[in-house]
CSV table of C-alpha atoms and ligand atoms in Angstrom, one decimal:
chain,number,residue,atom,x,y,z
A,10,MET,CA,0.0,0.0,0.0
A,11,ILE,CA,1.2,3.5,-0.8
A,12,ASP,CA,-0.5,5.7,1.8
A,13,LEU,CA,-1.1,9.3,0.8
A,14,ARG,CA,-4.2,9.8,3.1
A,15,SER,CA,-2.3,12.2,5.3
A,16,ASP,CA,1.1,13.2,6.7
A,17,THR,CA,-0.1,11.8,10.0
A,18,VAL,CA,0.5,8.2,8.9
A,19,THR,CA,4.3,8.5,9.1
A,20,LYS,CA,5.9,6.1,11.5
A,21,PRO,CA,8.6,7.4,14.0
A,22,THR,CA,12.1,7.2,12.6
A,23,ARG,CA,14.8,5.0,14.2
A,24,GLU,CA,16.3,8.1,15.7
A,25,MET,CA,13.0,9.0,17.3
A,26,ARG,CA,12.6,5.5,18.8
A,27,GLN,CA,16.1,5.7,20.1
A,28,ALA,CA,15.4,9.1,21.6
A,29,ALA,CA,12.3,7.8,23.3
A,30,TYR,CA,14.2,4.8,24.7
A,31,GLU,CA,16.9,7.0,26.2
A,32,ALA,CA,14.7,9.9,27.3
A,33,GLU,CA,15.4,11.4,30.7
A,34,VAL,CA,12.0,11.7,32.4
A,35,GLY,CA,10.2,12.9,35.4
A,36,ASP,CA,6.6,13.7,36.5
A,37,ASP,CA,5.5,16.4,34.1
A,38,VAL,CA,2.4,17.4,36.2
A,39,TYR,CA,5.0,18.5,38.8
A,40,GLU,CA,6.9,20.1,35.8
A,41,GLU,CA,9.8,17.7,36.5
A,42,ASP,CA,10.3,16.1,33.1
A,43,PRO,CA,13.5,17.5,31.7
A,44,THR,CA,12.8,16.3,28.1
A,45,VAL,CA,9.4,17.9,28.0
A,46,LYS,CA,11.0,21.1,29.3
A,47,ARG,CA,13.6,21.0,26.6
A,48,LEU,CA,11.0,20.4,23.9
A,49,GLU,CA,8.9,23.3,25.2
A,50,PHE,CA,11.9,25.6,25.5
A,51,THR,CA,13.1,24.7,22.0
A,52,ALA,CA,9.6,25.3,20.5
A,53,ALA,CA,9.1,28.6,22.2
A,54,GLU,CA,12.5,29.8,21.0
A,55,MET,CA,11.8,28.8,17.4
A,56,LEU,CA,8.4,30.6,17.5
A,57,GLY,CA,9.8,33.6,19.3
A,58,LYS,CA,7.2,33.2,22.1
A,59,GLU,CA,7.9,33.4,25.9
A,60,ALA,CA,6.6,29.9,26.7
A,61,ALA,CA,5.2,26.7,25.2
A,62,LEU,CA,3.3,23.7,26.3
A,63,PHE,CA,3.4,20.1,25.0
A,64,VAL,CA,-0.2,18.9,24.4
A,65,THR,CA,-1.6,15.6,23.2
A,66,SER,CA,-2.9,16.7,19.8
A,67,GLY,CA,-3.6,19.7,17.5
A,68,THR,CA,-7.2,19.6,18.5
A,69,GLN,CA,-6.4,19.7,22.1
A,70,GLY,CA,-4.0,22.7,21.5
A,71,ASN,CA,-6.6,24.6,19.6
A,72,GLN,CA,-9.2,23.8,22.3
A,73,ILE,CA,-6.9,25.0,25.1
A,74,ALA,CA,-6.4,28.2,23.1
A,75,GLY,CA,-10.2,28.8,22.9
A,76,LEU,CA,-10.7,28.0,26.5
A,77,THR,CA,-7.9,30.2,27.7
A,78,HIS,CA,-8.6,33.2,25.5
A,79,CYS,CA,-12.5,33.2,25.7
A,80,ASN,CA,-15.4,33.3,28.0
A,81,PRO,CA,-18.6,31.4,27.4
A,82,GLY,CA,-20.9,33.4,25.2
A,83,ASP,CA,-18.0,34.9,23.2
A,84,GLU,CA,-17.9,34.8,19.5
A,85,VAL,CA,-14.9,33.4,17.6
A,86,LEU,CA,-14.0,34.5,14.1
A,87,LEU,CA,-12.8,31.7,11.9
A,88,GLU,CA,-12.2,31.1,8.2
A,89,ALA,CA,-15.2,29.2,6.7
A,90,ASN,CA,-13.3,26.1,5.8
A,91,SER,CA,-10.9,26.1,8.7
A,92,HIS,CA,-10.0,22.9,10.5
A,93,ILE,CA,-11.3,24.2,13.8
A,94,PHE,CA,-14.7,24.9,12.2
A,95,LEU,CA,-15.0,21.8,10.0
A,96,TYR,CA,-13.1,19.0,11.7
A,97,GLU,CA,-12.9,19.4,15.4
A,98,GLY,CA,-16.4,18.1,16.4
A,99,ALA,CA,-17.6,21.7,17.3
A,100,SER,CA,-15.4,21.3,20.3
A,101,MET,CA,-14.9,25.1,20.8
A,102,SER,CA,-18.7,25.3,21.2
A,103,ALA,CA,-19.0,22.2,23.2
A,104,LEU,CA,-16.1,22.9,25.6
A,105,ALA,CA,-15.5,26.7,25.6
A,106,GLY,CA,-19.1,27.6,25.1
A,107,VAL,CA,-18.3,30.0,22.3
A,108,GLN,CA,-20.2,30.7,19.1
A,109,PRO,CA,-18.2,30.4,15.8
A,110,ARG,CA,-18.7,33.0,13.1
A,111,THR,CA,-17.2,32.2,9.8
A,112,ILE,CA,-15.6,34.4,7.2
A,113,GLU,CA,-15.1,33.1,3.6
A,114,GLY,CA,-11.4,33.4,2.6
A,115,ILE,CA,-9.5,33.0,-0.6
A,116,ARG,CA,-7.1,30.1,-0.5
A,117,GLY,CA,-7.6,30.2,3.3
A,118,ALA,CA,-6.8,33.9,3.7
A,119,MET,CA,-9.6,36.0,5.2
A,120,ASP,CA,-9.7,39.6,4.0
A,121,PRO,CA,-8.7,41.9,7.0
A,122,THR,CA,-11.6,44.2,6.0
A,123,ASP,CA,-14.0,41.4,6.4
A,124,VAL,CA,-12.5,40.5,9.7
A,125,ARG,CA,-12.8,44.1,10.8
A,126,ALA,CA,-16.5,44.2,9.7
A,127,ALA,CA,-17.2,41.0,11.7
A,128,ILE,CA,-15.9,42.3,15.0
A,129,ARG,CA,-18.8,43.1,17.3
A,130,SER,CA,-19.4,46.6,18.7
A,131,ASP,CA,-20.4,47.2,22.3
A,132,ASP,CA,-24.1,46.4,22.4
A,133,ILE,CA,-26.2,44.6,25.0
A,134,HIS,CA,-27.6,42.4,22.3
A,135,PHE,CA,-24.3,41.2,20.9
A,136,PRO,CA,-21.8,38.5,21.9
A,137,GLU,CA,-18.3,39.8,22.5
A,138,THR,CA,-15.7,38.9,19.9
A,139,GLY,CA,-13.3,36.9,22.0
A,140,LEU,CA,-10.8,35.4,19.5
A,141,ILE,CA,-9.7,35.4,15.8
A,142,CYS,CA,-8.3,32.2,14.4
A,143,VAL,CA,-6.0,31.9,11.4
A,144,GLU,CA,-4.9,28.7,9.8
A,145,ASN,CA,-1.5,28.3,8.1
A,146,THR,CA,-1.0,26.2,6.0
A,147,HIS,CA,-4.6,25.9,5.2
A,148,ASN,CA,-5.7,22.3,4.9
A,149,LYS,CA,-9.0,22.5,3.1
A,150,ALA,CA,-7.5,25.1,0.6
A,151,GLY,CA,-5.0,22.4,-0.4
A,152,GLY,CA,-2.1,23.2,1.8
A,153,ALA,CA,-2.1,26.9,0.8
A,154,VAL,CA,0.4,29.2,2.4
A,155,VAL,CA,-1.5,32.1,3.9
A,156,PRO,CA,0.7,35.1,2.9
A,157,LEU,CA,2.5,36.8,5.7
A,158,GLU,CA,1.1,40.2,4.6
A,159,ASN,CA,-2.4,38.8,5.0
A,160,MET,CA,-1.6,37.7,8.6
A,161,GLN,CA,-0.1,41.1,9.3
A,162,GLY,CA,-3.2,42.8,8.1
A,163,ILE,CA,-5.5,40.7,10.3
A,164,TYR,CA,-3.2,41.1,13.3
A,165,GLU,CA,-3.2,44.8,12.9
A,166,VAL,CA,-7.0,44.9,12.9
A,167,ALA,CA,-7.1,42.6,16.0
A,168,ARG,CA,-4.6,44.6,18.0
A,169,GLU,CA,-6.5,47.8,17.2
A,170,GLN,CA,-9.6,46.2,18.7
A,171,GLY,CA,-7.8,44.4,21.5
A,172,ILE,CA,-8.8,40.9,20.4
A,173,PRO,CA,-6.3,38.0,20.5
A,174,VAL,CA,-5.3,36.0,17.5
A,175,HIS,CA,-4.7,32.3,17.6
A,176,LEU,CA,-2.7,30.6,14.7
A,177,ASP,CA,-3.7,27.1,14.0
A,178,GLY,CA,-0.3,26.2,12.6
A,179,ALA,CA,-0.8,22.4,12.5
A,180,ARG,CA,1.5,22.6,9.4
A,181,LEU,CA,3.2,25.9,10.1
A,182,PHE,CA,6.6,24.4,9.3
A,183,ASN,CA,5.4,23.6,5.8
A,184,ALA,CA,4.4,27.2,5.4
A,185,SER,CA,7.9,28.2,6.5
A,186,VAL,CA,9.8,25.9,4.3
A,187,ALA,CA,7.6,26.7,1.3
A,188,SER,CA,7.8,30.5,1.7
A,189,GLY,CA,11.4,30.7,3.0
A,190,LEU,CA,10.2,32.7,5.9
A,191,SER,CA,11.0,31.6,9.5
A,192,VAL,CA,8.1,30.1,11.6
A,193,GLN,CA,8.8,33.1,13.9
A,194,ARG,CA,7.8,35.6,11.2
A,195,PHE,CA,4.3,33.9,11.0
A,196,ALA,CA,4.1,33.4,14.8
A,197,ASP,CA,4.8,37.1,15.3
A,198,GLN,CA,1.4,37.8,13.7
A,199,ALA,CA,-0.5,35.9,16.4
A,200,ASP,CA,-0.7,35.9,20.2
A,201,THR,CA,-0.7,32.1,20.4
A,202,VAL,CA,0.3,29.3,18.1
A,203,GLN,CA,-0.5,25.6,17.8
A,204,PHE,CA,1.7,23.3,15.7
A,205,CYS,CA,1.7,19.5,15.2
A,206,LEU,CA,4.8,17.4,15.7
A,207,SER,CA,2.9,14.4,14.4
A,208,LYS,CA,2.3,15.4,10.8
A,209,GLY,CA,5.0,16.1,8.2
A,210,LEU,CA,7.6,16.3,11.0
A,211,GLY,CA,7.0,12.6,11.6
A,212,ALA,CA,6.8,12.4,15.4
A,213,PRO,CA,4.4,9.7,16.7
A,214,VAL,CA,2.4,11.9,19.1
A,215,GLY,CA,1.8,15.5,20.1
A,216,SER,CA,1.5,19.2,19.4
A,217,VAL,CA,2.8,22.3,21.0
A,218,ILE,CA,1.0,25.6,21.9
A,219,ALA,CA,3.0,28.7,22.5
A,220,GLY,CA,2.3,32.2,23.7
A,221,SER,CA,3.1,34.6,26.6
A,222,THR,CA,4.1,33.2,30.0
A,223,ASP,CA,0.8,34.2,31.5
A,224,PHE,CA,-1.1,32.5,28.6
A,225,ILE,CA,0.8,29.2,29.1
A,226,ARG,CA,0.3,29.3,32.9
A,227,LYS,CA,-3.5,29.4,32.3
A,228,ALA,CA,-3.3,26.9,29.4
A,229,ARG,CA,-1.5,24.4,31.7
A,230,LYS,CA,-4.5,24.5,34.0
A,231,TRP,CA,-6.9,23.9,31.1
A,232,ARG,CA,-4.8,21.1,29.9
A,233,LYS,CA,-5.0,19.5,33.3
A,234,ARG,CA,-8.8,20.0,33.4
A,235,LEU,CA,-9.1,18.3,30.0
A,236,GLY,CA,-7.1,15.3,31.3
A,237,GLY,CA,-4.0,16.2,29.4
A,238,GLY,CA,-1.7,16.4,32.3
A,239,LEU,CA,0.7,13.5,31.7
A,240,ARG,CA,3.4,12.0,33.8
A,241,GLN,CA,6.8,10.6,32.4
A,242,VAL,CA,5.9,12.1,29.0
A,243,GLY,CA,9.5,12.7,28.0
A,244,MET,CA,9.1,9.3,26.4
A,245,ILE,CA,7.0,11.0,23.7
A,246,ALA,CA,8.5,14.5,23.9
A,247,ALA,CA,11.9,13.1,22.9
A,248,PRO,CA,10.7,12.1,19.4
A,249,GLY,CA,9.1,15.5,19.2
A,250,LEU,CA,12.5,17.1,19.8
A,251,VAL,CA,14.0,15.0,17.0
A,252,ALA,CA,11.2,16.2,14.8
A,253,LEU,CA,12.0,19.8,15.5
A,254,THR,CA,15.8,19.5,15.2
A,255,GLU,CA,16.1,16.9,12.3
A,256,MET,CA,12.9,16.9,10.3
A,257,VAL,CA,12.1,20.5,9.4
A,258,ASP,CA,14.3,21.0,6.4
A,259,ARG,CA,13.3,17.7,4.7
A,260,LEU,CA,9.7,19.0,4.4
A,261,ALA,CA,11.0,20.5,1.1
A,262,GLU,CA,11.2,16.9,-0.2
A,263,ASP,CA,7.5,16.4,0.5
A,264,HIS,CA,6.8,19.6,-1.3
A,265,ASP,CA,8.9,18.6,-4.3
A,266,GLN,CA,7.2,15.2,-4.4
A,267,ALA,CA,3.8,16.9,-4.3
A,268,LYS,CA,4.6,19.0,-7.3
A,269,ILE,CA,5.8,15.9,-9.2
A,270,LEU,CA,2.6,14.0,-8.2
A,271,ALA,CA,0.4,17.0,-9.1
A,272,GLU,CA,2.0,17.3,-12.5
A,273,GLY,CA,1.6,13.6,-13.2
A,274,LEU,CA,-2.0,13.5,-12.1
A,275,GLY,CA,-2.8,16.6,-14.0
A,276,ASN,CA,-1.6,14.9,-17.2
A,277,VAL,CA,-4.2,12.1,-16.7
A,278,LYS,CA,-7.2,12.8,-18.9
A,279,GLY,CA,-10.2,13.5,-16.7
A,280,ILE,CA,-8.3,14.7,-13.7
A,281,GLU,CA,-7.9,18.4,-12.8
A,282,ILE,CA,-5.6,19.7,-10.1
A,283,GLU,CA,-7.6,22.2,-8.0
A,284,GLY,CA,-5.6,25.3,-7.2
A,285,LYS,CA,-1.8,25.7,-6.8
A,286,VAL,CA,0.2,23.1,-5.1
A,287,GLU,CA,2.4,25.0,-2.6
A,288,THR,CA,3.2,22.4,0.0
A,289,ASN,CA,2.5,18.7,0.6
A,290,ILE,CA,-1.2,18.6,-0.2
A,291,ILE,CA,-2.7,17.9,-3.6
A,292,LEU,CA,-6.4,18.3,-4.4
A,293,ALA,CA,-7.4,16.3,-7.5
A,294,ASN,CA,-10.8,16.6,-9.1
A,295,VAL,CA,-11.9,13.4,-10.7
A,296,GLU,CA,-15.2,14.5,-12.2
A,297,GLY,CA,-13.9,14.2,-15.7
A,298,LEU,CA,-13.5,10.5,-15.1
A,299,ASN,CA,-17.2,10.3,-14.4
A,300,LEU,CA,-16.4,9.1,-10.9
A,301,SER,CA,-17.3,10.4,-7.5
A,302,ALA,CA,-14.4,10.8,-5.1
A,303,GLU,CA,-15.6,7.7,-3.2
A,304,GLU,CA,-15.8,5.6,-6.4
A,305,PHE,CA,-12.4,6.8,-7.5
A,306,LEU,CA,-11.0,5.9,-4.1
A,307,VAL,CA,-12.4,2.3,-4.3
A,308,GLN,CA,-10.5,1.9,-7.6
A,309,LEU,CA,-7.4,3.5,-6.2
A,310,LYS,CA,-7.4,1.1,-3.3
A,311,GLN,CA,-7.6,-1.8,-5.7
A,312,GLU,CA,-4.4,-0.4,-7.1
A,313,GLU,CA,-2.9,-0.4,-3.5
A,314,VAL,CA,-2.9,3.4,-3.1
A,315,LEU,CA,-4.7,5.3,-0.4
A,316,ALA,CA,-6.0,8.9,-0.4
A,317,VAL,CA,-9.1,10.6,1.2
A,318,PRO,CA,-12.3,12.2,-0.2
A,319,PHE,CA,-12.3,16.0,0.2
A,320,GLY,CA,-15.6,16.9,-1.6
A,321,ALA,CA,-18.0,15.2,-4.0
A,322,HIS,CA,-15.4,14.8,-6.7
A,323,THR,CA,-12.3,16.0,-4.9
A,324,VAL,CA,-9.6,13.6,-3.6
A,325,ARG,CA,-6.8,14.7,-1.3
A,326,PHE,CA,-3.3,13.3,-1.6
A,327,VAL,CA,-0.7,14.2,1.0
A,328,THR,CA,3.0,13.4,0.4
A,329,ASN,CA,5.0,12.4,3.5
A,330,TYR,CA,8.2,10.9,4.8
A,331,ASP,CA,7.2,7.3,4.3
A,332,VAL,CA,6.5,7.8,0.6
A,333,SER,CA,9.5,7.5,-1.8
A,334,GLN,CA,10.1,9.1,-5.2
A,335,GLY,CA,9.5,5.6,-6.7
A,336,ASP,CA,6.2,5.4,-5.0
A,337,ILE,CA,5.1,8.7,-6.5
A,338,ARG,CA,5.9,7.4,-10.0
A,339,GLU,CA,4.0,4.3,-9.2
A,340,VAL,CA,0.9,6.3,-8.1
A,341,ILE,CA,0.9,8.3,-11.3
A,342,GLU,CA,1.1,5.1,-13.4
A,343,ARG,CA,-1.6,3.4,-11.4
A,344,VAL,CA,-4.0,6.4,-11.8
A,345,HIS,CA,-3.3,6.3,-15.6
A,346,HIS,CA,-4.3,2.7,-15.4
A,347,ILE,CA,-7.6,3.6,-13.6
A,348,ALA,CA,-8.3,6.3,-16.2
A,349,SER,CA,-7.8,3.9,-19.1
A,350,ARG,CA,-10.3,1.5,-17.6
A,351,VAL,CA,-13.2,3.9,-17.0
B,420,PLP,C1,-4.5,18.1,11.8
B,420,PLP,C2,-4.9,19.4,12.0
B,420,PLP,C3,-5.4,19.8,13.3
B,420,PLP,C4,-5.6,18.9,14.4
B,420,PLP,O1,-4.6,18.1,14.8
B,420,PLP,P1,-4.8,16.7,15.5
B,420,PLP,O2,-3.5,16.4,16.0
B,420,PLP,O3,-5.2,15.8,14.4
B,420,PLP,O4,-5.8,16.8,16.5
B,420,PLP,C5,-5.7,21.2,13.5
B,420,PLP,N1,-5.6,22.0,12.5
B,420,PLP,C6,-5.2,21.7,11.2
B,420,PLP,C7,-5.1,22.7,10.2
B,420,PLP,C8,-4.9,20.4,11.0
B,420,PLP,O5,-4.5,20.0,9.7
């Protein structure tokens, strides 16, 4: 099987397994795990934030941000196709008691003018705007890099109005590698940041949230309330450190592979690539093959290739560390084979 469903399917490298084996540990609820501390310090430094916190998943990191920034009854501004809005089980509503308000973006980028217009004025009838969320790279937009200038525009509006900005940077390192801008440049345009260690960076578990010392102190309490206070967790923070120190630059390989795959798939009669491929995500429209995404995926699976549906006729492929250049050539060939049959 060639697995292009997500970059989350990567298995930990030998070095990560070794690091887990040898990790120096302690009870992290007592803040005594030196490996976790090292990971949090390293992440905070890379992002240019005062402090960071190791959390179980991206979803937990985003939820902790919502819980820490907002009060129940607040409104949160989100891009209409953002991961938090579409794919986190409405957990900000369920847990933080906030109301989402979506703004349609272009390739994941909300217009700062629209953000400004959506911010509530002081009126007894209105909720208070408690948080603005930005996503980079944007998953549903096909791994689009939200331009730094766009984030700057939104952050300017937010600061004017005294509203915090949270960056859902599950794949922030992809945005950095693709744009040539440091993760800090993007993180500078938000008060708090979440990024995933367990996606393209290849770690088995975990995400990090970062922000001010005061934010992280409150976030630590929310993490505990959510049952995310873990004990000798250096065992899984150690692979995360390997991910941060060894696996960032190689994301460029995933991006190169994605371009090769997109070009190959785009040459298959009946397949159109949707949008520009900037990072490791490819959206392929298979309508021209007279197949739904689901029907196409059944055939693809028969060819021993996995991807996921991302719309009625849209299929998402994600390149990752466990997929070789030879695999990519194979996938293109097998999709040609499917197209010749239908
Ligand atoms: C994957 C993802 C998340 C959630 O991360 P999990 O670790 O799967 O909970 C959040 N935001 C975006 C943009 C993602 O791609």
